[in-house]
Coordinates of C-alpha atoms and ligand atoms in Angstrom, one line a residue:
M1352 CA -3.3 22.6 1.3
L1353 CA -6.7 21.8 0.0
M1354 CA -9.6 22.2 2.4
S1355 CA -10.4 18.8 3.4
T1356 CA -14.0 19.1 1.5
E1357 CA -12.1 19.3 -1.5
M1358 CA -10.2 16.8 -0.4
P1359 CA -12.8 13.5 0.7
L1360 CA -9.9 10.8 0.8
F1361 CA -7.4 12.5 3.3
S1362 CA -10.3 13.5 5.5
N1363 CA -11.3 10.4 6.2
A1364 CA -8.0 9.5 6.8
L1365 CA -7.7 12.7 9.1
K1366 CA -10.7 11.5 11.3
Q1367 CA -9.3 7.9 11.6
L1368 CA -6.1 10.1 12.8
D1369 CA -8.7 11.6 15.0
Q1370 CA -10.2 8.5 16.6
A1371 CA -7.0 6.8 17.4
L1372 CA -5.4 9.7 19.2
T1373 CA -8.5 8.6 21.8
Y1374 CA -6.4 6.4 22.7
T1375 CA -3.3 7.6 22.4
K1376 CA -1.8 11.1 23.7
L1377 CA 0.6 12.9 21.5
H1378 CA 1.2 17.1 22.4
E1379 CA -1.0 19.0 20.7
D1380 CA 1.7 20.8 17.9
T1381 CA 2.6 16.9 17.1
V1382 CA -0.9 16.9 16.3
S1383 CA -1.0 19.8 14.2
M1384 CA 2.3 18.9 12.7
L1385 CA 0.6 15.4 11.4
R1386 CA -2.1 16.9 10.2
Q1387 CA 0.0 17.9 7.1
P1388 CA 2.5 17.4 4.6
K1389 CA 6.0 18.7 5.0
T1390 CA 6.4 18.8 1.1
V1391 CA 4.6 19.1 -2.1
I1392 CA 5.8 18.5 -5.5
Q1393 CA 3.0 19.2 -8.8
F1394 CA 5.0 18.8 -11.9
S1395 CA 4.4 18.1 -16.0
I1396 CA 6.2 15.9 -17.3
P1397 CA 6.1 16.4 -21.1
V1398 CA 6.5 12.9 -23.7
R1399 CA 7.6 12.9 -27.1
M1400 CA 4.7 10.3 -27.9
D1401 CA 5.8 7.7 -30.9
N1402 CA 3.2 9.8 -33.3
G1403 CA 6.0 13.0 -33.0
A1404 CA 3.2 14.7 -31.2
L1405 CA 4.4 16.1 -27.2
K1406 CA 1.8 15.1 -24.5
V1407 CA 2.2 17.1 -21.1
F1408 CA 1.2 14.5 -18.1
K1409 CA 1.0 15.6 -14.6
G1410 CA 2.9 14.7 -12.5
Y1411 CA 2.8 14.5 -8.1
R1412 CA 5.5 13.7 -5.2
I1413 CA 4.4 14.4 -1.9
Q1414 CA 7.1 13.7 1.1
Y1415 CA 4.1 13.8 4.6
S1416 CA 6.7 13.4 6.7
D1417 CA 10.8 12.1 7.3
A1418 CA 10.5 12.4 11.4
R1419 CA 11.1 9.0 11.8
G1420 CA 13.6 8.8 8.3
P1421 CA 14.0 9.5 5.1
A1422 CA 10.3 9.8 3.1
K1423 CA 8.9 6.6 1.5
G1424 CA 6.9 5.2 -0.8
G1425 CA 5.4 4.3 -3.9
I1426 CA 4.4 5.9 -7.6
R1427 CA 1.6 5.4 -9.3
F1428 CA -0.2 5.5 -12.9
H1429 CA -3.2 5.3 -12.9
P1430 CA -5.8 7.8 -14.5
Q1431 CA -7.4 9.0 -11.6
V1432 CA -4.2 10.0 -9.5
N1433 CA -5.0 13.5 -8.2
M1434 CA -3.4 15.6 -5.1
D1435 CA -6.2 14.4 -2.7
E1436 CA -4.9 10.3 -3.5
V1437 CA -1.9 10.8 -2.9
Q1438 CA -1.8 13.3 -0.5
S1439 CA -4.1 10.3 1.5
L1440 CA -1.5 7.8 0.1
A1441 CA 1.7 9.5 1.8
F1442 CA 0.0 9.9 5.3
W1443 CA -0.8 6.2 5.3
M1444 CA 2.8 5.5 4.5
A1445 CA 3.6 7.8 7.7
I1446 CA 1.7 5.6 9.7
K1447 CA 2.2 2.3 8.2
C1448 CA 6.5 2.9 8.4
A1449 CA 5.8 3.3 12.0
V1450 CA 3.2 0.7 12.7
V1451 CA 5.9 -1.9 11.4
N1452 CA 8.5 0.6 13.3
I1453 CA 10.8 -0.1 10.7
P1454 CA 13.2 3.7 10.5
F1455 CA 11.4 5.4 7.5
G1456 CA 8.9 8.7 6.8
G1457 CA 6.1 8.5 4.5
G1458 CA 5.5 9.7 0.9
K1459 CA 4.2 8.7 -2.4
G1460 CA 4.1 9.7 -5.7
G1461 CA 2.1 9.6 -8.9
V1462 CA 0.9 10.3 -12.2
R1463 CA -2.7 10.8 -13.6
V1464 CA -2.0 8.6 -17.3
N1465 CA -4.0 5.6 -19.1
P1466 CA -0.7 3.0 -18.8
K1467 CA -2.2 0.9 -20.8
E1468 CA -3.2 3.6 -24.1
L1469 CA 1.0 4.3 -23.7
S1470 CA 3.2 1.8 -26.2
K1471 CA 6.6 1.0 -24.0
A1472 CA 9.2 3.0 -25.3
E1473 CA 6.7 6.2 -24.5
L1474 CA 6.0 4.4 -20.4
E1475 CA 9.8 4.6 -20.6
R1476 CA 9.8 8.3 -21.6
L1477 CA 6.8 8.9 -19.1
S1478 CA 9.3 7.2 -16.3
R1479 CA 12.2 8.9 -16.7
G1480 CA 10.6 12.4 -17.2
Y1481 CA 9.0 11.7 -13.8
I1482 CA 12.7 11.4 -12.3
N1483 CA 13.1 14.3 -14.5
G1484 CA 10.5 16.0 -11.7
V1485 CA 11.6 15.1 -8.7
A1486 CA 15.5 14.2 -9.1
D1487 CA 16.2 17.6 -6.7
Y1488 CA 13.5 16.1 -4.0
I1489 CA 14.5 12.2 -3.6
G1490 CA 17.7 10.4 -2.5
P1491 CA 18.7 7.6 -0.3
D1492 CA 18.6 9.8 2.8
R1493 CA 15.5 11.9 1.6
D1494 CA 12.8 10.0 -0.1
I1495 CA 12.7 7.0 -1.8
P1496 CA 10.6 5.7 -4.2
A1497 CA 8.7 2.5 -5.1
P1498 CA 6.3 0.9 -7.2
D1499 CA 2.5 0.9 -7.0
V1500 CA -0.7 0.6 -9.3
Y1501 CA 0.3 -0.2 -12.5
T1502 CA 4.3 0.4 -12.1
D1503 CA 6.0 -2.6 -11.8
E1504 CA 10.3 -3.6 -11.7
T1505 CA 10.7 -2.3 -15.0
V1506 CA 9.3 1.2 -14.5
M1507 CA 11.2 1.0 -11.0
A1508 CA 14.5 0.4 -13.4
W1509 CA 14.3 2.9 -16.0
M1510 CA 13.4 5.5 -13.0
Y1511 CA 16.5 4.0 -11.4
D1512 CA 18.6 4.0 -14.1
Q1513 CA 17.5 8.1 -15.4
Y1514 CA 18.7 9.0 -11.8
C1515 CA 21.9 7.6 -11.8
V1516 CA 22.1 9.2 -15.3
I1517 CA 21.3 12.9 -13.9
K1518 CA 23.6 11.9 -10.2
R1519 CA 26.2 10.2 -12.7
Q1520 CA 26.8 8.0 -9.7
Q1521 CA 25.5 4.3 -8.9
L1522 CA 22.7 5.0 -5.9
P1523 CA 20.9 2.2 -6.0
A1524 CA 19.1 3.0 -2.3
V1525 CA 17.6 5.8 -4.6
I1526 CA 14.5 3.3 -5.6
T1527 CA 13.3 0.1 -4.3
G1528 CA 11.3 -2.6 -6.0
K1529 CA 14.2 -3.1 -8.6
P1530 CA 15.0 -5.7 -10.1
V1531 CA 17.6 -8.2 -8.8
A1532 CA 19.7 -7.8 -11.4
L1533 CA 20.4 -4.3 -10.3
G1534 CA 20.1 -4.6 -6.9
G1535 CA 16.5 -5.7 -5.8
S1536 CA 15.6 -7.8 -3.4
L1537 CA 15.0 -11.1 -3.0
G1538 CA 11.0 -12.3 -2.0
R1539 CA 10.1 -7.7 -2.9
G1540 CA 7.9 -9.4 -5.3
D1541 CA 5.6 -11.1 -3.5
A1542 CA 6.1 -9.3 0.1
T1543 CA 3.2 -7.4 0.4
G1544 CA 0.0 -10.5 -0.6
R1545 CA 2.6 -12.4 1.4
G1546 CA 3.0 -9.8 4.1
G1547 CA -0.7 -9.8 4.4
F1548 CA -1.1 -13.6 4.4
Y1549 CA 1.4 -13.9 7.5
V1550 CA -0.6 -11.4 9.2
M1551 CA -4.0 -13.2 9.2
Q1552 CA -2.2 -16.6 9.9
A1553 CA -0.4 -15.1 13.2
L1554 CA -4.2 -14.0 14.1
R1555 CA -5.8 -17.3 13.3
Q1556 CA -7.2 -18.2 16.5
E1557 CA -8.2 -15.0 17.3
L1558 CA -9.8 -14.7 13.9
A1559 CA -11.3 -18.1 14.3
L1560 CA -9.9 -19.2 11.0
S1561 CA -8.5 -22.4 12.1
G1562 CA -11.4 -24.6 11.0
E1563 CA -11.7 -26.5 7.6
A1564 CA -11.0 -24.3 4.6
P1565 CA -11.9 -20.6 5.4
T1566 CA -12.9 -19.2 2.5
I1567 CA -12.1 -16.2 0.8
A1568 CA -13.1 -13.7 -1.8
I1569 CA -10.2 -11.2 -3.1
Q1570 CA -11.2 -8.2 -5.2
G1571 CA -8.0 -6.6 -7.3
F1572 CA -6.0 -9.6 -8.8
G1573 CA -2.9 -7.7 -9.7
N1574 CA 0.3 -8.2 -7.7
A1575 CA -0.9 -7.7 -4.6
G1576 CA -4.1 -9.7 -4.7
T1577 CA -2.6 -12.8 -6.6
H1578 CA 0.7 -13.5 -4.3
F1579 CA -2.2 -13.5 -1.5
A1580 CA -4.1 -16.3 -3.8
Q1581 CA -1.6 -18.1 -4.3
L1582 CA 0.0 -18.5 -0.3
A1583 CA -3.9 -18.7 1.5
S1584 CA -4.7 -21.2 -1.5
A1585 CA -1.3 -23.1 -1.1
A1586 CA -1.8 -23.0 2.6
G1587 CA -5.6 -24.8 2.8
Y1588 CA -7.9 -21.7 2.4
R1589 CA -10.8 -21.8 -0.1
V1590 CA -10.4 -18.9 -2.5
V1591 CA -13.6 -18.8 -3.7
A1592 CA -13.7 -15.3 -5.9
V1593 CA -11.1 -13.0 -7.6
S1594 CA -11.9 -10.3 -9.8
D1595 CA -10.4 -7.2 -11.2
S1596 CA -11.1 -3.7 -13.4
K1597 CA -13.4 -5.8 -16.6
S1598 CA -14.4 -8.7 -14.2
G1599 CA -14.7 -11.6 -11.7
I1600 CA -14.8 -15.4 -11.5
Y1601 CA -16.6 -17.5 -8.7
N1602 CA -17.0 -21.1 -8.0
P1603 CA -18.2 -21.9 -4.4
N1604 CA -16.1 -25.1 -4.3
G1605 CA -12.6 -22.9 -4.2
L1606 CA -10.8 -21.7 -7.5
N1607 CA -7.6 -23.5 -9.1
I1608 CA -5.7 -20.4 -8.6
E1609 CA -2.7 -21.9 -10.4
A1610 CA -4.6 -22.3 -13.4
T1611 CA -6.2 -19.0 -13.2
I1612 CA -3.2 -16.7 -12.8
A1613 CA -2.2 -19.0 -16.3
E1614 CA -5.5 -18.1 -18.0
K1615 CA -5.1 -14.3 -17.1
K1616 CA -1.3 -14.3 -18.4
K1617 CA -2.6 -15.7 -21.8
T1618 CA -5.9 -13.6 -22.2
G1619 CA -5.2 -11.2 -20.2
Q1620 CA -8.6 -11.3 -18.2
L1621 CA -10.7 -13.4 -16.2
V1622 CA -12.5 -15.8 -17.7
A1623 CA -15.4 -18.1 -16.5
N1624 CA -14.9 -21.5 -17.3
G1625 CA -17.2 -24.4 -17.2
L1626 CA -17.0 -24.3 -13.0
E1627 CA -17.1 -21.0 -12.5
K1628 CA -19.7 -18.0 -12.1
P1629 CA -19.3 -14.6 -13.8
I1630 CA -19.3 -12.7 -10.3
S1631 CA -18.8 -8.5 -10.3
N1632 CA -16.9 -6.4 -8.3
A1633 CA -20.0 -5.0 -6.0
E1634 CA -21.3 -9.0 -5.8
L1635 CA -18.1 -10.5 -4.6
L1636 CA -17.8 -7.5 -1.9
E1637 CA -21.2 -9.2 -0.5
L1638 CA -20.4 -13.2 -0.6
N1639 CA -20.6 -14.9 2.6
V1640 CA -17.0 -15.7 2.8
D1641 CA -15.1 -15.5 5.8
V1642 CA -12.3 -13.0 4.7
L1643 CA -12.9 -10.7 2.2
V1644 CA -9.7 -8.9 0.6
P1645 CA -9.9 -5.2 -0.9
A1646 CA -6.5 -5.8 -3.2
A1647 CA -7.8 -3.0 -6.4
L1648 CA -8.2 1.0 -4.8
E1649 CA -9.5 3.3 -2.4
D1650 CA -13.3 3.5 -1.7
Q1651 CA -14.9 0.6 -1.9
I1652 CA -16.6 -0.3 1.0
T1653 CA -18.5 2.9 1.9
V1654 CA -21.9 3.8 4.0
K1655 CA -23.9 1.8 0.4
N1656 CA -22.6 -1.5 1.2
A1657 CA -21.3 -1.8 4.7
D1658 CA -24.2 -3.1 6.2
K1659 CA -24.4 -5.5 3.2
I1660 CA -21.2 -7.1 4.0
K1661 CA -21.2 -10.5 5.6
A1662 CA -17.6 -11.6 5.9
H1663 CA -16.5 -11.9 9.2
V1664 CA -12.7 -10.6 8.2
V1665 CA -11.9 -8.1 6.3
L1666 CA -8.2 -7.7 5.2
E1667 CA -7.0 -4.8 3.9
L1668 CA -4.5 -5.5 1.0
A1669 CA -5.4 -2.4 -1.0
N1670 CA -4.4 1.4 0.5
G1671 CA -8.1 3.0 2.1
P1672 CA -10.6 0.6 0.5
T1673 CA -12.7 1.6 3.8
S1674 CA -14.3 4.7 4.0
F1675 CA -14.3 5.7 7.6
D1676 CA -18.1 5.7 8.1
A1677 CA -18.3 2.4 6.6
D1678 CA -15.9 1.3 9.2
Q1679 CA -17.8 2.3 12.0
I1680 CA -20.4 0.2 11.1
L1681 CA -17.9 -2.8 10.1
F1682 CA -17.2 -2.9 13.7
K1683 CA -20.9 -1.9 14.8
N1684 CA -21.6 -5.3 13.0
G1685 CA -18.5 -7.2 14.9
V1686 CA -16.6 -7.2 11.4
T1687 CA -12.7 -6.9 12.0
V1688 CA -11.0 -5.1 9.7
L1689 CA -7.2 -6.2 9.2
P1690 CA -6.4 -2.1 8.6
D1691 CA -3.8 -1.3 5.1
I1692 CA -1.5 -0.1 7.3
L1693 CA -0.5 -3.4 9.2
A1694 CA -2.0 -5.7 6.4
N1695 CA -0.3 -4.7 3.6
A1696 CA 3.0 -3.2 4.9
G1697 CA 4.9 -6.5 3.8
G1698 CA 5.3 -4.4 0.3
V1699 CA 7.4 -1.5 2.7
T1700 CA 9.3 -3.9 4.8
V1701 CA 10.9 -6.0 2.4
S1702 CA 11.9 -2.6 0.4
Y1703 CA 13.1 -1.4 3.7
Y1704 CA 15.7 -4.6 3.5
E1705 CA 16.1 -4.0 0.3
W1706 CA 17.5 -0.6 0.8
V1707 CA 19.4 -2.1 4.1
Q1708 CA 20.8 -4.5 1.2
N1709 CA 22.1 -2.0 -1.3
R1710 CA 23.8 0.1 1.4
A1711 CA 25.5 -2.8 3.1
G1712 CA 26.2 -4.3 -0.3
H1713 CA 25.6 -7.6 0.8
Y1714 CA 22.6 -9.2 -0.7
W1715 CA 20.5 -12.4 2.1
P1716 CA 19.2 -15.6 0.5
I1717 CA 15.1 -15.5 0.1
E1718 CA 15.2 -17.3 3.3
K1719 CA 16.5 -14.8 5.6
V1720 CA 13.8 -11.9 3.4
H1721 CA 11.3 -14.3 4.5
T1722 CA 11.8 -15.0 8.1
E1723 CA 12.3 -11.4 9.2
L1724 CA 9.6 -10.4 7.2
N1725 CA 7.4 -12.7 9.3
T1726 CA 8.6 -12.4 12.6
T1727 CA 8.8 -8.1 11.6
I1728 CA 4.8 -8.2 10.6
S1729 CA 3.5 -11.2 13.2
Q1730 CA 4.9 -9.4 16.1
A1731 CA 3.0 -6.5 14.8
A1732 CA -0.3 -7.6 14.5
R1733 CA 0.1 -9.4 17.5
D1734 CA 1.1 -6.4 19.3
I1735 CA -1.8 -4.2 17.8
Y1736 CA -4.5 -7.0 18.5
K1737 CA -3.2 -7.0 22.2
F1738 CA -3.8 -3.3 22.4
K1739 CA -7.1 -3.5 21.2
T1740 CA -8.5 -6.7 22.8
D1741 CA -7.1 -4.3 26.1
R1742 CA -8.5 -1.2 24.9
K1743 CA -12.0 -2.4 23.0
C1744 CA -11.3 -0.7 20.2
S1745 CA -10.6 -1.5 16.6
V1746 CA -7.5 -3.7 15.1
R1747 CA -6.8 0.3 13.0
D1748 CA -7.5 2.1 16.1
A1749 CA -4.6 0.1 18.3
A1750 CA -2.3 0.1 15.0
Y1751 CA -2.6 3.7 14.8
A1752 CA -2.5 4.4 18.3
L1753 CA 1.2 2.1 18.7
A1754 CA 2.2 3.8 15.3
L1755 CA 1.1 7.4 16.4
A1756 CA 3.1 7.3 20.1
R1757 CA 6.1 6.3 17.7
L1758 CA 6.1 9.6 15.1
G1759 CA 4.8 11.8 17.7
S1760 CA 8.3 10.6 20.0
A1761 CA 10.1 11.2 17.1
I1762 CA 8.7 14.4 16.4
E1763 CA 9.1 16.0 20.0
S1764 CA 12.4 14.2 20.0
H1765 CA 13.8 16.4 16.8
G1766 CA 13.2 19.3 19.3
T1767 CA 12.6 23.7 18.0
Q1768 CA 15.1 23.6 14.8
T1769 CA 13.7 21.5 13.3
Y1770 CA 10.2 20.6 14.5
F1771 CA 9.2 22.4 17.7
G1772 CA 9.8 21.5 21.3
K1773 CA 8.2 21.2 24.4
A1774 CA 8.1 24.7 26.2
Ligands
NAD1869 P1 -1.6 -3.8 -9.6 O1 -1.4 -2.5 -10.5 O2 -0.9 -5.4 -9.4 O3 -3.1 -4.4 -9.0 C1 -3.9 -4.2 -8.9 C2 -5.4 -4.9 -9.2 O4 -6.6 -4.1 -9.2 C3 -5.6 -5.3 -11.0 O5 -5.9 -6.4 -10.7 C4 -6.5 -4.4 -11.6 O6 -7.2 -5.1 -12.7 C5 -7.1 -4.1 -10.6 N1 -8.3 -3.7 -10.4 C6 -8.3 -1.7 -10.5 N2 -9.0 -1.0 -10.8 C7 -10.3 -1.7 -10.3 C8 -12.1 -2.2 -9.8 N3 -12.2 -1.1 -10.1 N4 -12.6 -3.0 -9.3 C9 -11.5 -4.0 -9.3 N5 -10.3 -4.4 -9.5 C10 -10.2 -3.4 -10.1 O7 -1.9 -3.5 -8.1 P2 -0.7 -3.6 -6.6 O8 0.4 -3.4 -6.6 O9 -1.8 -5.3 -6.7 O10 -1.6 -3.1 -5.9 C11 -3.4 -2.8 -5.6 C12 -3.2 -2.3 -4.3 O11 -3.0 -2.7 -3.3 C13 -3.1 -0.9 -3.9 O12 -4.3 0.0 -3.0 C14 -1.9 -0.3 -3.6 O13 -1.9 0.7 -3.3 C15 -1.9 -2.0 -2.8 N6 -0.7 -1.7 -2.1 C16 0.6 -2.9 -3.1 C17 1.7 -2.3 -2.8 C18 2.5 -3.1 -3.3 O14 4.1 -3.8 -3.0 N7 2.0 -3.4 -5.1 C19 2.0 -2.3 -1.3 C20 1.5 -2.1 -0.7 C21 -0.1 -1.5 -1.0

């Protein structure tokens, strides 16, 4: 493993772990296990481009922990993908699955690529090449990939198909986030945004959001951000600003979310019309709103802007959007952060339902998916909030404390042959 100074994001994650250990006591050997990934895979993916040239991409897969079940986590296609990022995301997946108490460990994968520069055929070859690289390490009982930033159900379909070609078997439970036609679950598409919305609703009273039309700003208008915006706006919240990697729009009276989505679909951009003003990502983060929703990438709230955050609730749909030091500032300033490991756990929860349905060969109606998700994530939110209130800690510390107790108990129960045991 690289030293933590070479892995700033992972060292951020370990600081969160260390802080949470103040609230839950674990055996020192368990803590040693939790501080390192179990398996790290780095590989090359040669892809024949449409112009005949060969390009070699760098692929990663990390199985951080399988103590509570097979590793589980998405695959990201992004030009900034690196080992630090993948390892941190894999670690958070292990914690997240324990937060919502689903029987999975944590994993993550990625390819360092700008998918926007690839043709559809090149993207398919890259997706299949990724599976060629990891086919011996993944599987329904081993490690189950899913979509993440710039990967979607089409990419999952190609990956699943490639896995079946290699194994000469139909094994739908190897990948989640598949199209419904290939065994995907109803309700997986909007599960992350929906889960975040259910968390906000479950704690609405506690977060003082029960007044008229509380305001929301959302950074990142992709899968997670868009669905959250739709549900919040339909429930009477006022979504006043949204942004993506290229631009942002702001209207203090509230945006028409359905029209904004339609416009983005048509033009590929967030365009300010007469009622809306353009807004930069930095300005959006500092808006005076009730709820700020980072839904793009890591490290958006740092020591540089934490003191300028005016929202009283930060709901982290993105993974790792707040640095450790920024988190301390927000806590001191009375900002309630609903952490990623709770707020965006809806995606992996419905992925778990997809895996269950694939294994049972029996498929659920959408209402059942929504009801099960609401029950699971709202219960987790209430348990965590109670812990936070009782122990006067942050919501993140409370979520970690409950998750670490579950993870620790699984690691210790495995015994000395697999892991170690109490002497
Ligand atoms: P996506 O690819 O659908 O959307 C990402 C969005 O972020 C896009 O709108 C993009 O333009 C925007 N973006 C990229 N760089 C940006 C920047 N510098 N500033 C502002 N916006 C920027 O991805 P997604 O699935 O919505 O994932 C978003 C976040 O949510 C990621 O952190 C991801 O790990 C997390 N997440 C997603 C899921 C899921 O099921 N999709 C589950 C859990 C967590």
